[in-house]
PDB file of C-alpha atoms in Angstrom:
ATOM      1  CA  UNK A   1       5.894  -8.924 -31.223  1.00 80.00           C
ATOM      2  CA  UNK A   2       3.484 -10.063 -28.698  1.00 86.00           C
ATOM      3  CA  UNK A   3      -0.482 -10.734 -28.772  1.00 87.00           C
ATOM      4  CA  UNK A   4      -3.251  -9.603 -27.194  1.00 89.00           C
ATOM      5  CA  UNK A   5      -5.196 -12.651 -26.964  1.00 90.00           C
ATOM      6  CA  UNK A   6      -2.876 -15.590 -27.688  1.00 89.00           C
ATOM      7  CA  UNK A   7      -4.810 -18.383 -26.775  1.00 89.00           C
ATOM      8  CA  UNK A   8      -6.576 -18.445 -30.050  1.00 87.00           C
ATOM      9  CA  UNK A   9      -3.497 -20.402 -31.212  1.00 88.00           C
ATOM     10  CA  UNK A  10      -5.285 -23.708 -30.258  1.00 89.00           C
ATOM     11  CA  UNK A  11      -7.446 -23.375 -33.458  1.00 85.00           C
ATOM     12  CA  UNK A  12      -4.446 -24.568 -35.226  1.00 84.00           C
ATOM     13  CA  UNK A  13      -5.257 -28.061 -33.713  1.00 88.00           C
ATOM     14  CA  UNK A  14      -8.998 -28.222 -35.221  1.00 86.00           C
ATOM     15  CA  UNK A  15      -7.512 -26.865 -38.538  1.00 82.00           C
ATOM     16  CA  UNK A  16      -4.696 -29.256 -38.823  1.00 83.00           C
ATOM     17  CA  UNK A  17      -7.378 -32.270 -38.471  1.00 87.00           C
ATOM     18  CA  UNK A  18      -9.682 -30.749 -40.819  1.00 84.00           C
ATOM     19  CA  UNK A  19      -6.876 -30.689 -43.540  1.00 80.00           C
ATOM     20  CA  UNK A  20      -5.879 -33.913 -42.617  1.00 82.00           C
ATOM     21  CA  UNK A  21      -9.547 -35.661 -42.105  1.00 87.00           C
ATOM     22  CA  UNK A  22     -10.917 -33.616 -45.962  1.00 85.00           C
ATOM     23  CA  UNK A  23      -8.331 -33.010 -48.261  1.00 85.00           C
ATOM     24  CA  UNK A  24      -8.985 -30.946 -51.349  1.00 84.00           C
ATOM     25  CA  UNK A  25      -8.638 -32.437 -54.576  1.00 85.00           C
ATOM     26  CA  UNK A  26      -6.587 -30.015 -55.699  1.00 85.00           C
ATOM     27  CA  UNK A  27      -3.309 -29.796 -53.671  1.00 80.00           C
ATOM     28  CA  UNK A  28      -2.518 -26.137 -53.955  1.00 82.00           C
ATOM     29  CA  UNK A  29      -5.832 -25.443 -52.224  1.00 86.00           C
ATOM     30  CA  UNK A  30      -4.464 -27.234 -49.846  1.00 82.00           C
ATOM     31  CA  UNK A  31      -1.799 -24.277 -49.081  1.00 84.00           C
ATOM     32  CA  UNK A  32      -4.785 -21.757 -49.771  1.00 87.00           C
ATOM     33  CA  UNK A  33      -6.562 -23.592 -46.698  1.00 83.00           C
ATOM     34  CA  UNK A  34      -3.396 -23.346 -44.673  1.00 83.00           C
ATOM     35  CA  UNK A  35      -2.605 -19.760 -45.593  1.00 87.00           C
ATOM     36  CA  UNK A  36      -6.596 -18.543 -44.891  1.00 88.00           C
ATOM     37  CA  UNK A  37      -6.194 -20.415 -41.376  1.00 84.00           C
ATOM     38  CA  UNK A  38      -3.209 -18.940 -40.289  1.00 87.00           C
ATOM     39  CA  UNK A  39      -4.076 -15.140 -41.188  1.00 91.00           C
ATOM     40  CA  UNK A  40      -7.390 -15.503 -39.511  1.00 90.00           C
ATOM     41  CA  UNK A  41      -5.731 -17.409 -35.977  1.00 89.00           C
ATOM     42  CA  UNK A  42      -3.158 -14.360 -36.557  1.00 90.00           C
ATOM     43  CA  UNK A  43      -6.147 -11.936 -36.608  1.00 92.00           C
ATOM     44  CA  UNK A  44      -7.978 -13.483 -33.769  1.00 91.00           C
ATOM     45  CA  UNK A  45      -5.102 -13.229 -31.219  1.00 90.00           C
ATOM     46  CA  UNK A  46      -4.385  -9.606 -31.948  1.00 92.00           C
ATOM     47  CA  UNK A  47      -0.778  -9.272 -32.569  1.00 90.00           C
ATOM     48  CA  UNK A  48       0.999  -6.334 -31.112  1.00 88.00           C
ATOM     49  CA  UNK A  49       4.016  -4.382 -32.595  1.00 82.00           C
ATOM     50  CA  UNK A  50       6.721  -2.599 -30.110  1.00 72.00           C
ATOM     51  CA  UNK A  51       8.814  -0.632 -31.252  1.00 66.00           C
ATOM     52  CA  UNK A  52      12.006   0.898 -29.148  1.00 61.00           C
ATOM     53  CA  UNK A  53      12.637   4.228 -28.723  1.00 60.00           C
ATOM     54  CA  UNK A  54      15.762   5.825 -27.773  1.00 59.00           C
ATOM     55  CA  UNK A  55      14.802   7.512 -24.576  1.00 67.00           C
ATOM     56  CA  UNK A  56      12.483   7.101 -22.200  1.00 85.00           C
ATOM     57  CA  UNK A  57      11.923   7.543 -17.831  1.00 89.00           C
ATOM     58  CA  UNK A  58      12.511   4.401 -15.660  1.00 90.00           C
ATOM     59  CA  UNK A  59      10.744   5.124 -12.205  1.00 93.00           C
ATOM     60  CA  UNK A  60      11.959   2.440  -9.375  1.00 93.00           C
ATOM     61  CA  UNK A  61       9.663   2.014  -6.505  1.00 93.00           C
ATOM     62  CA  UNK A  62      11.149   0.825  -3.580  1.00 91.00           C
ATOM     63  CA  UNK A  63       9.221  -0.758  -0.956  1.00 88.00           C
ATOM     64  CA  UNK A  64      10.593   0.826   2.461  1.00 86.00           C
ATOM     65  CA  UNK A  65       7.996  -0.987   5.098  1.00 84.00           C
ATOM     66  CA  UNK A  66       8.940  -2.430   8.342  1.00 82.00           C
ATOM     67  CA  UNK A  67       8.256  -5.946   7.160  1.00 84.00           C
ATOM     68  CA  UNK A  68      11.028  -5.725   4.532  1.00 81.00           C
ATOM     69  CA  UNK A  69      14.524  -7.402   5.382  1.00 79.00           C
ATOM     70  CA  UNK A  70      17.105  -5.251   7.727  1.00 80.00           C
ATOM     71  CA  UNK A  71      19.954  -4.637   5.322  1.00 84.00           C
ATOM     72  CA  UNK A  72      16.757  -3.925   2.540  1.00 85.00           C
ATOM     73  CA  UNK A  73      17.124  -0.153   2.543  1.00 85.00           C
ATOM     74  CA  UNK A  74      20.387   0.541   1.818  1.00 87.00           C
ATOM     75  CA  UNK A  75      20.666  -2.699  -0.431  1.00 90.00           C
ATOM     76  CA  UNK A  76      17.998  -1.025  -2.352  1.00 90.00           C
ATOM     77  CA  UNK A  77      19.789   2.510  -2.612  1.00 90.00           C
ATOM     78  CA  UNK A  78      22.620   0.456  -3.828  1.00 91.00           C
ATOM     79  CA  UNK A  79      20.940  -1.494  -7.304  1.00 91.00           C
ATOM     80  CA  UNK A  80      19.666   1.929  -7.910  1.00 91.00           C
ATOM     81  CA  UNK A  81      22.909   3.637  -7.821  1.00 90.00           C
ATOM     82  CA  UNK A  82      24.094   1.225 -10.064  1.00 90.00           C
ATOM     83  CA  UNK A  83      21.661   0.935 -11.905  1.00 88.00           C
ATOM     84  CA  UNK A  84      22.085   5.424 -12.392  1.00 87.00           C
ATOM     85  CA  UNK A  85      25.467   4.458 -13.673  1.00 88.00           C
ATOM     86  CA  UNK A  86      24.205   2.154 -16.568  1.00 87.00           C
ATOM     87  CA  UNK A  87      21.413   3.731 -17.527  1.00 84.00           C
ATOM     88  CA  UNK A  88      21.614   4.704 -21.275  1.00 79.00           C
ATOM     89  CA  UNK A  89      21.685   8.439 -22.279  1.00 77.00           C
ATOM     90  CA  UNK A  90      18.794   9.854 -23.374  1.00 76.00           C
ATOM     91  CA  UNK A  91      17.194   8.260 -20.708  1.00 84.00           C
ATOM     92  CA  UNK A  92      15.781   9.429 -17.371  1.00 89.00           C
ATOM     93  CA  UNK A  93      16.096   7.787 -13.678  1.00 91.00           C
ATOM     94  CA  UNK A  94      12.999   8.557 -11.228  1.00 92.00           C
ATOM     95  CA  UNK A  95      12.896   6.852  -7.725  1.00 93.00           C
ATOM     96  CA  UNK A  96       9.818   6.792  -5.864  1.00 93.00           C
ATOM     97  CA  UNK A  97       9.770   4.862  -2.289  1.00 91.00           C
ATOM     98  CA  UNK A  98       6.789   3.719   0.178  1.00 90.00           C
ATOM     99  CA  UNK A  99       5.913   2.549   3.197  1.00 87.00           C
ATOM    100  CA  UNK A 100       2.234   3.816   3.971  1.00 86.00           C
ATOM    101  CA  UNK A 101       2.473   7.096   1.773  1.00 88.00           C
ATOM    102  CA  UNK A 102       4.531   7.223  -1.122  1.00 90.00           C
ATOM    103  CA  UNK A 103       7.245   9.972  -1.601  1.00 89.00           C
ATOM    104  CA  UNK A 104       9.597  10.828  -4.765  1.00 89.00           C
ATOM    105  CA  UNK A 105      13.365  10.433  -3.826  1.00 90.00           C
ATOM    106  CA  UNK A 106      14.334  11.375  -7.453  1.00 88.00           C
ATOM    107  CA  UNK A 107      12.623  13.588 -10.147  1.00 88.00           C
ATOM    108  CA  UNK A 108      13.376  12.334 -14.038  1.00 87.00           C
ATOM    109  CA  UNK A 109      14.102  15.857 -14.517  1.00 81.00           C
ATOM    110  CA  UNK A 110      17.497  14.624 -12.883  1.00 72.00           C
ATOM    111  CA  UNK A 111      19.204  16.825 -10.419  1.00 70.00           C
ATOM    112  CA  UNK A 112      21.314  15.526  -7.615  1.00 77.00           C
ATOM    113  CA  UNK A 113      22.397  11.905  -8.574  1.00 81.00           C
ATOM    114  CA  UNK A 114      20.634   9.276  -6.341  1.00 84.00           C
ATOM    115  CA  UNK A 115      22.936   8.200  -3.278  1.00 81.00           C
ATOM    116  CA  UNK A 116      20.356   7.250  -0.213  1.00 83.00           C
ATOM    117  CA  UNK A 117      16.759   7.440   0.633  1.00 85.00           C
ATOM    118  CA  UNK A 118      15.861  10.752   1.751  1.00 81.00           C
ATOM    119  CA  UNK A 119      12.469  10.759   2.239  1.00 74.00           C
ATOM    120  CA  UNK A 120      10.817   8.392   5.156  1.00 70.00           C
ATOM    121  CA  UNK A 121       7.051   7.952   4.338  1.00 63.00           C
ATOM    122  CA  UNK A 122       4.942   7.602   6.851  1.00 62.00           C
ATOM    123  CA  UNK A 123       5.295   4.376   9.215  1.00 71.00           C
ATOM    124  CA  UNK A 124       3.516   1.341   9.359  1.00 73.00           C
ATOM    125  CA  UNK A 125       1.806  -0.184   6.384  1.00 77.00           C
ATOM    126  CA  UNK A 126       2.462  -0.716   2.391  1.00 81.00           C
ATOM    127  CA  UNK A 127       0.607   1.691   0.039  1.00 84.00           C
ATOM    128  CA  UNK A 128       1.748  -0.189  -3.489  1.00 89.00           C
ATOM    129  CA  UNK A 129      -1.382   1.761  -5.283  1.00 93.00           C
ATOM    130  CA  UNK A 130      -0.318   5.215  -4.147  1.00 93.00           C
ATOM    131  CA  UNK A 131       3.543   4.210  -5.353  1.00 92.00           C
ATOM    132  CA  UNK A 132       2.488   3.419  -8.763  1.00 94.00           C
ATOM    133  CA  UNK A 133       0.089   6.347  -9.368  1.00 95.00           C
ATOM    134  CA  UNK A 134       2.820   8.527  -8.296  1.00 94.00           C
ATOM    135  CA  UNK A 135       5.532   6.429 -10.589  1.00 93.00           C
ATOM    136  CA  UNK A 136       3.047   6.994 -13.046  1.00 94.00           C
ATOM    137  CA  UNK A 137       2.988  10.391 -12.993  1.00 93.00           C
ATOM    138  CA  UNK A 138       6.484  10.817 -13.626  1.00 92.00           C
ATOM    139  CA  UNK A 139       6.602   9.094 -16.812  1.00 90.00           C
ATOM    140  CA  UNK A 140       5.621  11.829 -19.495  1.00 85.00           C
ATOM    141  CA  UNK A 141       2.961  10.593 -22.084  1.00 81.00           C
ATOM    142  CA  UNK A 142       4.427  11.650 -24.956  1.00 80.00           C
ATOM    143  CA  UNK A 143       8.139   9.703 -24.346  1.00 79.00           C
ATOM    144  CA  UNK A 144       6.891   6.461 -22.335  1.00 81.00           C
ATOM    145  CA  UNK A 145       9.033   4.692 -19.878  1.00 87.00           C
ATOM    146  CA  UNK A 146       9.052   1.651 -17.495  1.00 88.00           C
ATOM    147  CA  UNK A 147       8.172   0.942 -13.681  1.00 92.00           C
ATOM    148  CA  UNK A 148       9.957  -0.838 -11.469  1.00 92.00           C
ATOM    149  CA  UNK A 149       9.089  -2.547  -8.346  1.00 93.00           C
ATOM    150  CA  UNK A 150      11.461  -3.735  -5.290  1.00 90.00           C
ATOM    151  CA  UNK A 151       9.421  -5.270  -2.760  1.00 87.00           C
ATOM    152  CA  UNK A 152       9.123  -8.428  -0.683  1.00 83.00           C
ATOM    153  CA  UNK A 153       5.446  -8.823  -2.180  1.00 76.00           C
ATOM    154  CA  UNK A 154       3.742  -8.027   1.395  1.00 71.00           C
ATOM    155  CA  UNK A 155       2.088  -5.273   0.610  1.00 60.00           C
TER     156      UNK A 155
END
């Protein structure tokens, strides 16, 4: 479970002084009180219900730009190749790299297994916004999925 807008938890502070500062005569209001507070703080941060599915695509994007370590590139392919190994079944494996134009290295459709980076985008530059709409687009709406990022944050 997560929330939307969590930091409405701090009304719990004003409401446990209020209790304390005007108690009702009757003590089981007092758990009525308690009970109304803590839906409505519930309500006000929005709470959020995930639940897993089975499947799903996990699209890596590798950042492939000059000012990347040396050994980056194939240290990269590597993680992902293990990473192909552990990944669940039912689940799909797209790789998408960049440098200043973004390329697909591996389709979720699967196909070849990943072993190195094929593709060579453009050089010069990091184009993060192209990587993700193209990461995005590999993740079907209907099945969901997960993105990845493996950069040095210089982008």
């Amino acid at each position: 479970m997560s929330f939307l807008a969590p930091i409405w938890i701090v009304l719990l502070a004003p409401a446990a002084l209020a209790a304390w500062r005007w108690p009702p005569k009757d003590p089981r209001l007092r758990w009525f009180r308690w009970a109304v507070w803590v839906l409505l703080v519930l309500a006000l941060m929005q709470p959020i219900l995930e639940f897993r599915r089975g499947g799903g695509t996990l699209v890596v994007v590798s950042d492939l730009s000059e000012s990347m370590p040396g050994d980056a590139t194939s240290q990269q392919a590597t993680w992902i190749t293990q990473l192909q190994k552990r990944i669940p079944d039912g689940r799909k494996l797209a790789v998408v790299s960049f440098r200043r134009q973004a390329a697909i290295e591996r389709l979720p459709q699967g196909g070849a297994p990943f072993s190195k980076f094929r593709q060579m985008p453009g050089k010069g530059g990091s184009n993060l916004r192209e990587a993700l709409d193209l990461a995005l687009d590999q993740i079907p709406e209907q099945d969901g999925g997960r993105v990845v990022v493996i950069s040095d944050g210089l982008w």
